mmCIF file with all atom_site columns, C-alpha atoms in Angstrom:
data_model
loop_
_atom_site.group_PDB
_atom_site.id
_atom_site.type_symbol
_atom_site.label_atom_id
_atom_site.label_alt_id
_atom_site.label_comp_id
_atom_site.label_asym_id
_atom_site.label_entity_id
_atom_site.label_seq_id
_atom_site.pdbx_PDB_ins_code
_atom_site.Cartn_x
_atom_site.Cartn_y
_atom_site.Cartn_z
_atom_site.occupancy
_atom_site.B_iso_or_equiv
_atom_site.pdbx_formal_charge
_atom_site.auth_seq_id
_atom_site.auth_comp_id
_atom_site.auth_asym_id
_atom_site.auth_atom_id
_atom_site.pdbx_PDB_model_num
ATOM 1   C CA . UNK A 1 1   ? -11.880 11.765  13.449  1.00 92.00 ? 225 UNK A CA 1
ATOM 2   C CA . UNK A 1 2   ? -8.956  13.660  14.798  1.00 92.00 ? 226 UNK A CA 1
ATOM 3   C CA . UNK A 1 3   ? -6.779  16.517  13.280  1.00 93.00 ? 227 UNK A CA 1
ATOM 4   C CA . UNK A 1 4   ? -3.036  15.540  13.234  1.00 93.00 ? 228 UNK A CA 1
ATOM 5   C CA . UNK A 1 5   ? -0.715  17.882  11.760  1.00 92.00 ? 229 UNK A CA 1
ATOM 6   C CA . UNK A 1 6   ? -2.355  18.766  8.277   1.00 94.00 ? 230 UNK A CA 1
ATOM 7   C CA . UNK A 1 7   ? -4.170  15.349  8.162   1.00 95.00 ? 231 UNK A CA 1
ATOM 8   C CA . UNK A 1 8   ? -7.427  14.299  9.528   1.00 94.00 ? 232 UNK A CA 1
ATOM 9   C CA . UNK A 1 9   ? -7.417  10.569  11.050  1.00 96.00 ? 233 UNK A CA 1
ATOM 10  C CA . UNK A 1 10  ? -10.136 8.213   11.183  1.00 96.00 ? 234 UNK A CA 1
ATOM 11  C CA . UNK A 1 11  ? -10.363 7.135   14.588  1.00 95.00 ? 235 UNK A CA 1
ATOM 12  C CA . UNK A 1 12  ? -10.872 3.533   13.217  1.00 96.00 ? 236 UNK A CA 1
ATOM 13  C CA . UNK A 1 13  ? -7.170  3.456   12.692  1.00 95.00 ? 237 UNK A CA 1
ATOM 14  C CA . UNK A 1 14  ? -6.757  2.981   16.328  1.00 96.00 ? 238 UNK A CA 1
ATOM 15  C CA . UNK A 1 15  ? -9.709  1.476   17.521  1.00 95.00 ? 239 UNK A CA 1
ATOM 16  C CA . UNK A 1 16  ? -9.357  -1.719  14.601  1.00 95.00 ? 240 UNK A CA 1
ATOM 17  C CA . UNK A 1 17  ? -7.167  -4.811  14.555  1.00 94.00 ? 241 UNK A CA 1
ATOM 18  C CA . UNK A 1 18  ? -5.374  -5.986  11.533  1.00 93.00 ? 242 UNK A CA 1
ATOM 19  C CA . UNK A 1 19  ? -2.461  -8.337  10.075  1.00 92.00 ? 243 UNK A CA 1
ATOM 20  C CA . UNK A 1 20  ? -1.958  -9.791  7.031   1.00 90.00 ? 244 UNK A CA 1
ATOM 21  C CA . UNK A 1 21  ? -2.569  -13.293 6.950   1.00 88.00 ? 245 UNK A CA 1
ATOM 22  C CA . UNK A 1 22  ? -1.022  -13.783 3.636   1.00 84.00 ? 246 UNK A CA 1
ATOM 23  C CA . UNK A 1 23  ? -1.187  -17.418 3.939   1.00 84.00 ? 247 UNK A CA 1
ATOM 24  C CA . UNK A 1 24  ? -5.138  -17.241 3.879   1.00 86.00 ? 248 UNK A CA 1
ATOM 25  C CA . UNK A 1 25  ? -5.835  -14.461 1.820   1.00 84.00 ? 249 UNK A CA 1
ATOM 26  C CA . UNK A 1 26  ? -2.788  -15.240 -1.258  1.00 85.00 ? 250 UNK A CA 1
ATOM 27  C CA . UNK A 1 27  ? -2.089  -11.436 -1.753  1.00 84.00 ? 251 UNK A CA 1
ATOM 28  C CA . UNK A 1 28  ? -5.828  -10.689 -3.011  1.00 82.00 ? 252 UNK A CA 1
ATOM 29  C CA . UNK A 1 29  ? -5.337  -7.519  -2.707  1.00 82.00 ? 253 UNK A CA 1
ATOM 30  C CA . UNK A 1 30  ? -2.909  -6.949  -5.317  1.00 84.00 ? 254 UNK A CA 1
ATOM 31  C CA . UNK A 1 31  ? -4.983  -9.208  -7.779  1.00 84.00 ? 255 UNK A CA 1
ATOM 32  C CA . UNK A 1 32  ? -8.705  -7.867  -6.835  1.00 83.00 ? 256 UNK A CA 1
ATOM 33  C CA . UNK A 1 33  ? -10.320 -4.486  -7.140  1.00 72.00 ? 257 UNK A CA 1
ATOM 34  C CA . UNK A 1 34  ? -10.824 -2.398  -10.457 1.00 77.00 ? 258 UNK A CA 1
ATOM 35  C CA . UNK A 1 35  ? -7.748  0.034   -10.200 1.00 84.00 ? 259 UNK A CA 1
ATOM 36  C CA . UNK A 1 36  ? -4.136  0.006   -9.638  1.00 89.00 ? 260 UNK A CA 1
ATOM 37  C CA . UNK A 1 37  ? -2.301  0.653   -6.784  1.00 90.00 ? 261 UNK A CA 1
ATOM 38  C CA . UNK A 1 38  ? -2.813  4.606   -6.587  1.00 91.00 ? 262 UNK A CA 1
ATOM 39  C CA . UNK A 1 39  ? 0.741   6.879   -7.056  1.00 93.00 ? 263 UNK A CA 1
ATOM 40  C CA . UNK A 1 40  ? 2.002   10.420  -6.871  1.00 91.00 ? 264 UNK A CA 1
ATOM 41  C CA . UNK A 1 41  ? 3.911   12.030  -9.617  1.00 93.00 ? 265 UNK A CA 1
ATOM 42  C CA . UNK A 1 42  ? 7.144   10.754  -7.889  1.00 95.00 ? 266 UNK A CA 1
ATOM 43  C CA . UNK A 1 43  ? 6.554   7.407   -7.361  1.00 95.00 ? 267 UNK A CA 1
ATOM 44  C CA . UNK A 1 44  ? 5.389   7.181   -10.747 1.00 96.00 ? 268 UNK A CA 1
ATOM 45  C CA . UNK A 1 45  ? 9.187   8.653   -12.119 1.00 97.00 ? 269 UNK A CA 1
ATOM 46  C CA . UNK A 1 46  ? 10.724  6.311   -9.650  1.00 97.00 ? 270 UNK A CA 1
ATOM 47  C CA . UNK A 1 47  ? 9.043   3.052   -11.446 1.00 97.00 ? 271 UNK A CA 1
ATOM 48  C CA . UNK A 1 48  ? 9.810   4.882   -15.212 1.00 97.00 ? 272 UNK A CA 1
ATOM 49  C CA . UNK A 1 49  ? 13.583  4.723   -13.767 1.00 97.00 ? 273 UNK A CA 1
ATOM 50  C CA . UNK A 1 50  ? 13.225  1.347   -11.667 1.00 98.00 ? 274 UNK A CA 1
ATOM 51  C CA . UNK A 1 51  ? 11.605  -1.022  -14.161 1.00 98.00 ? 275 UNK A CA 1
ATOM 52  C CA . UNK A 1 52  ? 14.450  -1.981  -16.170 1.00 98.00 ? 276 UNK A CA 1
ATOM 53  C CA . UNK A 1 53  ? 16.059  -3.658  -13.033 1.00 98.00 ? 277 UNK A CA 1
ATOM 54  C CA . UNK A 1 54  ? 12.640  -4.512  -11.692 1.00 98.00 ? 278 UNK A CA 1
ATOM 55  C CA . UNK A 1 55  ? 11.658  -6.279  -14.731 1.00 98.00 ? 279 UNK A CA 1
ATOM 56  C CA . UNK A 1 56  ? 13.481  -9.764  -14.137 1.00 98.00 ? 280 UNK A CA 1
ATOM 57  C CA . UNK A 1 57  ? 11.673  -9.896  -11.621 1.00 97.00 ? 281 UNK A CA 1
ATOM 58  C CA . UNK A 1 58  ? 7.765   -10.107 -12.956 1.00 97.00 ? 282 UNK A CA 1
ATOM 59  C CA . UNK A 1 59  ? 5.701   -12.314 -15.268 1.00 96.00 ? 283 UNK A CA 1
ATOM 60  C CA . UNK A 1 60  ? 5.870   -11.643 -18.865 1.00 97.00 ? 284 UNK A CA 1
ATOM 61  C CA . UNK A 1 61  ? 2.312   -10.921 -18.683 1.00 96.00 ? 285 UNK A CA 1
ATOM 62  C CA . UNK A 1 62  ? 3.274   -7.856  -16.541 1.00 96.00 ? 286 UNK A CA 1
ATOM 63  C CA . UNK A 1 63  ? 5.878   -6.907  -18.936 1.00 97.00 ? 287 UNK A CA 1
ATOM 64  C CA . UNK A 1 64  ? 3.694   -6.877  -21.991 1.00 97.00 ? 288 UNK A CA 1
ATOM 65  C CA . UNK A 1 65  ? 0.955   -4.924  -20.188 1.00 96.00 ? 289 UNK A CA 1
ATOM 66  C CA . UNK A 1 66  ? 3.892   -1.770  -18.754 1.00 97.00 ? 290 UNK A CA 1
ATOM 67  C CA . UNK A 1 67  ? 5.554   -2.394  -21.793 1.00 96.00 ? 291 UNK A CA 1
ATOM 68  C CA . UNK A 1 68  ? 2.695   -1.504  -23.297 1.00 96.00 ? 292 UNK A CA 1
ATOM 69  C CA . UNK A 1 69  ? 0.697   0.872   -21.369 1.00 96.00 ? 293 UNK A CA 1
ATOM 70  C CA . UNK A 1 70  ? 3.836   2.118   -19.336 1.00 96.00 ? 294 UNK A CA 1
ATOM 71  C CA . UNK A 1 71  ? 5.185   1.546   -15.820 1.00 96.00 ? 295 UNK A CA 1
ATOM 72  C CA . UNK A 1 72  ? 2.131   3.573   -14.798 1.00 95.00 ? 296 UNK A CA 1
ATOM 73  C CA . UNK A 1 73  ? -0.972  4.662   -16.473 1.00 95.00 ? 297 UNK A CA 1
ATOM 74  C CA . UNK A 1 74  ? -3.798  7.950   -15.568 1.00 93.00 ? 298 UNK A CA 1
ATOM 75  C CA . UNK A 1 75  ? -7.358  6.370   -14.453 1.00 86.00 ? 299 UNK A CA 1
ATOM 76  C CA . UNK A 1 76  ? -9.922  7.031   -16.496 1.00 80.00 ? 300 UNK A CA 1
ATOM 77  C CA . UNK A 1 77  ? -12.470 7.330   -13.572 1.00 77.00 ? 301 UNK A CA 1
ATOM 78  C CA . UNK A 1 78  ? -10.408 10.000  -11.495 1.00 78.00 ? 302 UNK A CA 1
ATOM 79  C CA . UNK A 1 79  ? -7.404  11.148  -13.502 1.00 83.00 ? 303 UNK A CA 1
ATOM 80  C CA . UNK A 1 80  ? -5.050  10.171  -10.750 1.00 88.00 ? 304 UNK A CA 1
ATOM 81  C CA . UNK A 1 81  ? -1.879  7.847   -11.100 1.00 93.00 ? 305 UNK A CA 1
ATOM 82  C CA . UNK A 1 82  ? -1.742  4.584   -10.412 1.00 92.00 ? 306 UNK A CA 1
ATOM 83  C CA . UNK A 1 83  ? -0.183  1.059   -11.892 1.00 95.00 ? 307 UNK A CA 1
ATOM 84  C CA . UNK A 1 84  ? -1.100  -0.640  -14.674 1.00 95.00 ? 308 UNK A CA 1
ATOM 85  C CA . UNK A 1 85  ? -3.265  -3.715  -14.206 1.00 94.00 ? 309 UNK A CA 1
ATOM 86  C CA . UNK A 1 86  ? -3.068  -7.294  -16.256 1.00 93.00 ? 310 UNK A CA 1
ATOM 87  C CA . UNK A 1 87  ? -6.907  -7.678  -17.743 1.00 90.00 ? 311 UNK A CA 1
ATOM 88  C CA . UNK A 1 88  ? -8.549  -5.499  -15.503 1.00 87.00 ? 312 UNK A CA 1
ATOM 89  C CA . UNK A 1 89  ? -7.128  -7.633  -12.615 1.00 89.00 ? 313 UNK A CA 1
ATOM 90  C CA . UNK A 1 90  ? -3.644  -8.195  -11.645 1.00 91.00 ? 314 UNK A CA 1
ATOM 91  C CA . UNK A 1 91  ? -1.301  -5.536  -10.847 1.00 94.00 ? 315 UNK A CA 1
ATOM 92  C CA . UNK A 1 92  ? 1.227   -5.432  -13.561 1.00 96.00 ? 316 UNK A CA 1
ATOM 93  C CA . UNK A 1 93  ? 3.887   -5.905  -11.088 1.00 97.00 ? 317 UNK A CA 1
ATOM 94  C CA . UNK A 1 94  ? 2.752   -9.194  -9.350  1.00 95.00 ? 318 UNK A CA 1
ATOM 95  C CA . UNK A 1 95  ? 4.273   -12.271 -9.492  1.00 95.00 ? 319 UNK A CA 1
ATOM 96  C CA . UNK A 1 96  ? 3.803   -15.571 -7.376  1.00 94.00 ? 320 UNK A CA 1
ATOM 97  C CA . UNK A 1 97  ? 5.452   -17.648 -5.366  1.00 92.00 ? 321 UNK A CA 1
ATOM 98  C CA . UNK A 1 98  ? 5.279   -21.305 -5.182  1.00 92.00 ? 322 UNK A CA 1
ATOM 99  C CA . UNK A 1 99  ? 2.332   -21.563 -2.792  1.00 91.00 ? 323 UNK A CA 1
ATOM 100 C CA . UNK A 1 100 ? 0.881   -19.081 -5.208  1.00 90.00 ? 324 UNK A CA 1
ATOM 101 C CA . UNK A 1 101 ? 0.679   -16.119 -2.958  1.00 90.00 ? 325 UNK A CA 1
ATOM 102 C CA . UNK A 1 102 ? 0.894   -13.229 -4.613  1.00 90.00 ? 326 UNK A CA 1
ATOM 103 C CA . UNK A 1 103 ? 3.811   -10.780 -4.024  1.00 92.00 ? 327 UNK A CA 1
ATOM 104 C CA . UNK A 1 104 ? 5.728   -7.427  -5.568  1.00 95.00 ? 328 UNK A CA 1
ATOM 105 C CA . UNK A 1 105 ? 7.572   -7.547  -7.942  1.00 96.00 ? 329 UNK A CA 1
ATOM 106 C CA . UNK A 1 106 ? 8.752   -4.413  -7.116  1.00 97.00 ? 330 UNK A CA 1
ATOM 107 C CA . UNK A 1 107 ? 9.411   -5.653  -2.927  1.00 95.00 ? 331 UNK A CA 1
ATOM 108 C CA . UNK A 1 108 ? 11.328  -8.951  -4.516  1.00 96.00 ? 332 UNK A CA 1
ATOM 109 C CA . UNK A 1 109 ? 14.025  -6.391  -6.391  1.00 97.00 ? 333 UNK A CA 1
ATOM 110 C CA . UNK A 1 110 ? 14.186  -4.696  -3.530  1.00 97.00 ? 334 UNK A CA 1
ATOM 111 C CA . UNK A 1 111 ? 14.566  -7.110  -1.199  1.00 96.00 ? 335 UNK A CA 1
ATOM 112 C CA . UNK A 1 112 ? 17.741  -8.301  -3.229  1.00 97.00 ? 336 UNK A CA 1
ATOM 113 C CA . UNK A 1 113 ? 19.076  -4.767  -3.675  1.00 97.00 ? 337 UNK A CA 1
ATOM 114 C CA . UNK A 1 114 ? 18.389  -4.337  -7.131  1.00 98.00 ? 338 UNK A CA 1
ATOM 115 C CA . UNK A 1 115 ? 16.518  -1.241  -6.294  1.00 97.00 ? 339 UNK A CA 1
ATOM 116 C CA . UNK A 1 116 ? 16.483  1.092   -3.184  1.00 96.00 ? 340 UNK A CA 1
ATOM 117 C CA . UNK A 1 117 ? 12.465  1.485   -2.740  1.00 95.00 ? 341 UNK A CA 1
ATOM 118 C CA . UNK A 1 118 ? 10.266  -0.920  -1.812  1.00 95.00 ? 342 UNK A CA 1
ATOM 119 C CA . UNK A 1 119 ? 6.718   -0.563  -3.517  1.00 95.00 ? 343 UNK A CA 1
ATOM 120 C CA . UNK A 1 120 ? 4.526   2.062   -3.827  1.00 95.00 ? 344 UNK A CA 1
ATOM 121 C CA . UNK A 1 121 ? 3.374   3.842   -0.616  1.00 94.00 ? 345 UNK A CA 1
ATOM 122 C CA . UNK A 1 122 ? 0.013   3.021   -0.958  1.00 92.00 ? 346 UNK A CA 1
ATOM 123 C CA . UNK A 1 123 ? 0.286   -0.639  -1.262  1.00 91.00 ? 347 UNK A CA 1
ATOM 124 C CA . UNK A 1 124 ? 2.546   -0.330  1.965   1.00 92.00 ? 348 UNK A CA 1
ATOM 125 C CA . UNK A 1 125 ? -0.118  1.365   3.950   1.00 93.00 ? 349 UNK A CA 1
ATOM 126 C CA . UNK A 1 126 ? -2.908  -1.094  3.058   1.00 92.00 ? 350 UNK A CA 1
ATOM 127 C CA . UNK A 1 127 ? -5.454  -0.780  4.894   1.00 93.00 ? 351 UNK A CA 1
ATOM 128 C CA . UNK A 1 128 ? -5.318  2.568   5.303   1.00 94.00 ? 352 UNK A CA 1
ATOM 129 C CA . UNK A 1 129 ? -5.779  4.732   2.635   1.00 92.00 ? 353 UNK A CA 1
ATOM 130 C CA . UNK A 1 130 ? -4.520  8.050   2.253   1.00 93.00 ? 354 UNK A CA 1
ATOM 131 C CA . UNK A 1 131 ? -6.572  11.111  -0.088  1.00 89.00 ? 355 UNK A CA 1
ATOM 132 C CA . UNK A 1 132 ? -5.302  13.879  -0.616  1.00 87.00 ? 356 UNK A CA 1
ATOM 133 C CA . UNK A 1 133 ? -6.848  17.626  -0.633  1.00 88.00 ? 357 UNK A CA 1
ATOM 134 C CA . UNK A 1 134 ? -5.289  20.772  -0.905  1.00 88.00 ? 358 UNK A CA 1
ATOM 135 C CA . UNK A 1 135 ? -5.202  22.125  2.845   1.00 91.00 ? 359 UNK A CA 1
ATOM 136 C CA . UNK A 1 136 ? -4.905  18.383  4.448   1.00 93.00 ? 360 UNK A CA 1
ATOM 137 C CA . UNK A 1 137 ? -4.894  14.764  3.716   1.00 93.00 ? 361 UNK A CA 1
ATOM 138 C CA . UNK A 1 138 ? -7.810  12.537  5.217   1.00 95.00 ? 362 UNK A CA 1
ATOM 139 C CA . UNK A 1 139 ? -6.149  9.045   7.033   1.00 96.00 ? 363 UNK A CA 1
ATOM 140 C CA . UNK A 1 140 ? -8.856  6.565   6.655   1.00 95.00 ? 364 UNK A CA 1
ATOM 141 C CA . UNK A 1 141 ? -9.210  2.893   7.514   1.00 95.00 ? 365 UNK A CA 1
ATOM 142 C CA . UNK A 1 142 ? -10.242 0.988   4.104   1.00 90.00 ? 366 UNK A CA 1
ATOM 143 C CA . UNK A 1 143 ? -12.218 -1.808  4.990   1.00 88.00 ? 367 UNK A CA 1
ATOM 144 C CA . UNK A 1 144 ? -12.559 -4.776  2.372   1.00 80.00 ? 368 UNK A CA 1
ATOM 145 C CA . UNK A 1 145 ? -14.076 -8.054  3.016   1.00 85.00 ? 369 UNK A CA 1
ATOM 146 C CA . UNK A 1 146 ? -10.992 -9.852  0.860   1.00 82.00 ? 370 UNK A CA 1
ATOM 147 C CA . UNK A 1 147 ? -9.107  -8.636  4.228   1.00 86.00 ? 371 UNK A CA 1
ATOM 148 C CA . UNK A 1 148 ? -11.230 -10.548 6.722   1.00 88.00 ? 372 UNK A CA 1
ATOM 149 C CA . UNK A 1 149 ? -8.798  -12.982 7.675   1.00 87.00 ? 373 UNK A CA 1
ATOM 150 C CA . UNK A 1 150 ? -6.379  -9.642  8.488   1.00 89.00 ? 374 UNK A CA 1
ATOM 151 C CA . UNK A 1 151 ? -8.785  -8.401  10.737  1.00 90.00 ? 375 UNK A CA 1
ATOM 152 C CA . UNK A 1 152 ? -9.165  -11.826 12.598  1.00 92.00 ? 376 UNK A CA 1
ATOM 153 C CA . UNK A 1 153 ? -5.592  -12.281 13.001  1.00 89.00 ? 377 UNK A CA 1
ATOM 154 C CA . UNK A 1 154 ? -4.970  -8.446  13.861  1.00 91.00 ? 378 UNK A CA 1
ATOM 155 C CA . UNK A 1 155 ? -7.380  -8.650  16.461  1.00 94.00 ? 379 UNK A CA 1
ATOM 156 C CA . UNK A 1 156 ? -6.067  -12.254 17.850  1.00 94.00 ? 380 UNK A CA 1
ATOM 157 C CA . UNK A 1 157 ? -2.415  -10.790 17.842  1.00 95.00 ? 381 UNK A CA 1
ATOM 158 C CA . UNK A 1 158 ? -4.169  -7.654  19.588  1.00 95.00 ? 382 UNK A CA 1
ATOM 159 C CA . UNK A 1 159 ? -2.439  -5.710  16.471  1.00 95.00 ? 383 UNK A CA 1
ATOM 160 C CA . UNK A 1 160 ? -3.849  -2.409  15.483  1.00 96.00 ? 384 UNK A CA 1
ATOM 161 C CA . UNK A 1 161 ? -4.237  -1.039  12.509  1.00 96.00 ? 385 UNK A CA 1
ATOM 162 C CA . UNK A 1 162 ? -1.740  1.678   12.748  1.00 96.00 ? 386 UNK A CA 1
ATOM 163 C CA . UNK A 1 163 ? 1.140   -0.606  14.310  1.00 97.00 ? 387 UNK A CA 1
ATOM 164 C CA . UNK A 1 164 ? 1.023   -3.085  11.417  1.00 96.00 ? 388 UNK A CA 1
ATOM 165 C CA . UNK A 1 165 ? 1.895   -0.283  9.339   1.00 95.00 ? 389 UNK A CA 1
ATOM 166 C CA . UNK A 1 166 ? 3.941   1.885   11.797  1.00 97.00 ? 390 UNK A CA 1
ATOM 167 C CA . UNK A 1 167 ? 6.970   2.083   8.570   1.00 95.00 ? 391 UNK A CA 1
ATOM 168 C CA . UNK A 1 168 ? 4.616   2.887   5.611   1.00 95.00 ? 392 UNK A CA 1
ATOM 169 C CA . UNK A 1 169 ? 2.842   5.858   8.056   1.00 96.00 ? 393 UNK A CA 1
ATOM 170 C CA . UNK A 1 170 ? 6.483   7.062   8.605   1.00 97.00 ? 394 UNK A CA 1
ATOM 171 C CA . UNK A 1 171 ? 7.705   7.211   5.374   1.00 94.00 ? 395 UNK A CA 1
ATOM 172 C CA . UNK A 1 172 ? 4.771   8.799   4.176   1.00 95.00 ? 396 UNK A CA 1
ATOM 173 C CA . UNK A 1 173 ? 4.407   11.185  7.026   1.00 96.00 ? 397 UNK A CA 1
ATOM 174 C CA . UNK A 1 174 ? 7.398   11.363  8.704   1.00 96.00 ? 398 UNK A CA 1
ATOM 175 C CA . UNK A 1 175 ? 8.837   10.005  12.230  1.00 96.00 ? 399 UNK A CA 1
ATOM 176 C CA . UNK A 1 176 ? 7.244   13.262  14.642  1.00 96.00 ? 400 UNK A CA 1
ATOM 177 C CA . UNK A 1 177 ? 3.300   12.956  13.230  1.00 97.00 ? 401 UNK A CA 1
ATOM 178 C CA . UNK A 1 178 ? 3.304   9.144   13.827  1.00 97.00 ? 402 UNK A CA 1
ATOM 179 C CA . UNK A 1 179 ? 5.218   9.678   17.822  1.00 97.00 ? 403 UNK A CA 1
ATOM 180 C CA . UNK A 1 180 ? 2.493   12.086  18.176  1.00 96.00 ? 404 UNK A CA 1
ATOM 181 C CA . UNK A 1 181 ? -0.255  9.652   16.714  1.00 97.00 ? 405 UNK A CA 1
ATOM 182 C CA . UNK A 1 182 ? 1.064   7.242   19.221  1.00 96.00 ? 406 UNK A CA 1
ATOM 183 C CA . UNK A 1 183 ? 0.337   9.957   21.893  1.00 95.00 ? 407 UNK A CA 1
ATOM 184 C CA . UNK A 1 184 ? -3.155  10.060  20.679  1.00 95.00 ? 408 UNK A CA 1
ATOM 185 C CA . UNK A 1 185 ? -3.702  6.233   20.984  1.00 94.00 ? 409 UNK A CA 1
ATOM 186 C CA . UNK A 1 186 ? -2.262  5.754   24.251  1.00 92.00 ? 410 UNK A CA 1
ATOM 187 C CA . UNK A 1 187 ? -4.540  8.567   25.414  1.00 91.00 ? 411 UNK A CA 1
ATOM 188 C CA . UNK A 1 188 ? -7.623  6.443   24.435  1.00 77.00 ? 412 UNK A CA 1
#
């Protein structure tokens, strides 16, 4: 671990290899697991002002389960934020393509300019996850054996862990902290 700013970084974010081989894995991240995807209080406003134009876009058993529950719902383990899921499973806002790979909803309206932000920032991080705490945030590698074939193909592309998600650590920490994370790595 390393102290960055006000966030402490797993080392492991530099030292491991990972890419997403979508084509192996179909998106099981956004279908497996017993939560959401986690949000702040913001990102939560943005999909309560998003989903109408985000909502062509996803499987009417998405819609029935925000239109329901709500674009985002409070965990009943934690108390923190995070999106709704379809039977305990799906993320509300997955849909499929026709290889049936599972994608964002979300990312799809996006990607057509419907809406101008992309997907939660945690899903956009993946692997790393990001906690919170009142005088810093801890930057940890998540590893999950659904993500094998990521970690394969990260470490045959020689990809690591905090390239393949150079944009999601800017936008959540800005352009300086990940120049100077850089710094860090290349001192290694």
């Amino acid at each position: 671990m390393f102290q960055l700013g006000k966030t402490i970084v797993s080392e492991d974010i530099i030292e491991k290899e990972f890419a997403c081989n979508l084509s192996a894995c179909k998106g099981a991240c956004c279908v497996d697991g017993d939560a959401g995807a986690p949000l702040d209080k913001e990102e939560a406003q943005i999909l309560k002002d998003i989903y109408p134009k985000v909502k062509p876009y996803l499987r009417q058993e998405g819609i029935d389960v925000i239109e329901s529950q709500g674009t985002s719902v409070t965990s009943e383990d934690d108390g923190e934020l995070e999106t709704p899921l379809i039977n305990g499973a799906d993320c509300a806002y997955v849909i499929y393509d026709e290889k049936d790979v599972a994608l964002c909803g979300i990312e799809a309206a996006y990607r057509n300019g419907d809406v101008d932000w992309k997907k939660p920032v945690s899903c956009e991080l993946y692997p790393i996850r990001v906690q919170d705490y009142s005088e810093f945030s801890a930057v940890n590698y998540h590893k999950w054996q659904i993500c094998d074939d990521a970690c394969s193909l990260g470490k045959e592309l020689q990809v690591p862990v905090y390239k393949f998600v150079k944009d999601a650590l800017i936008r959540k920490f800005g352009e300086d902290w990940y120049m100077e994370l850089e710094k860090i790595a290349d001192s290694k």
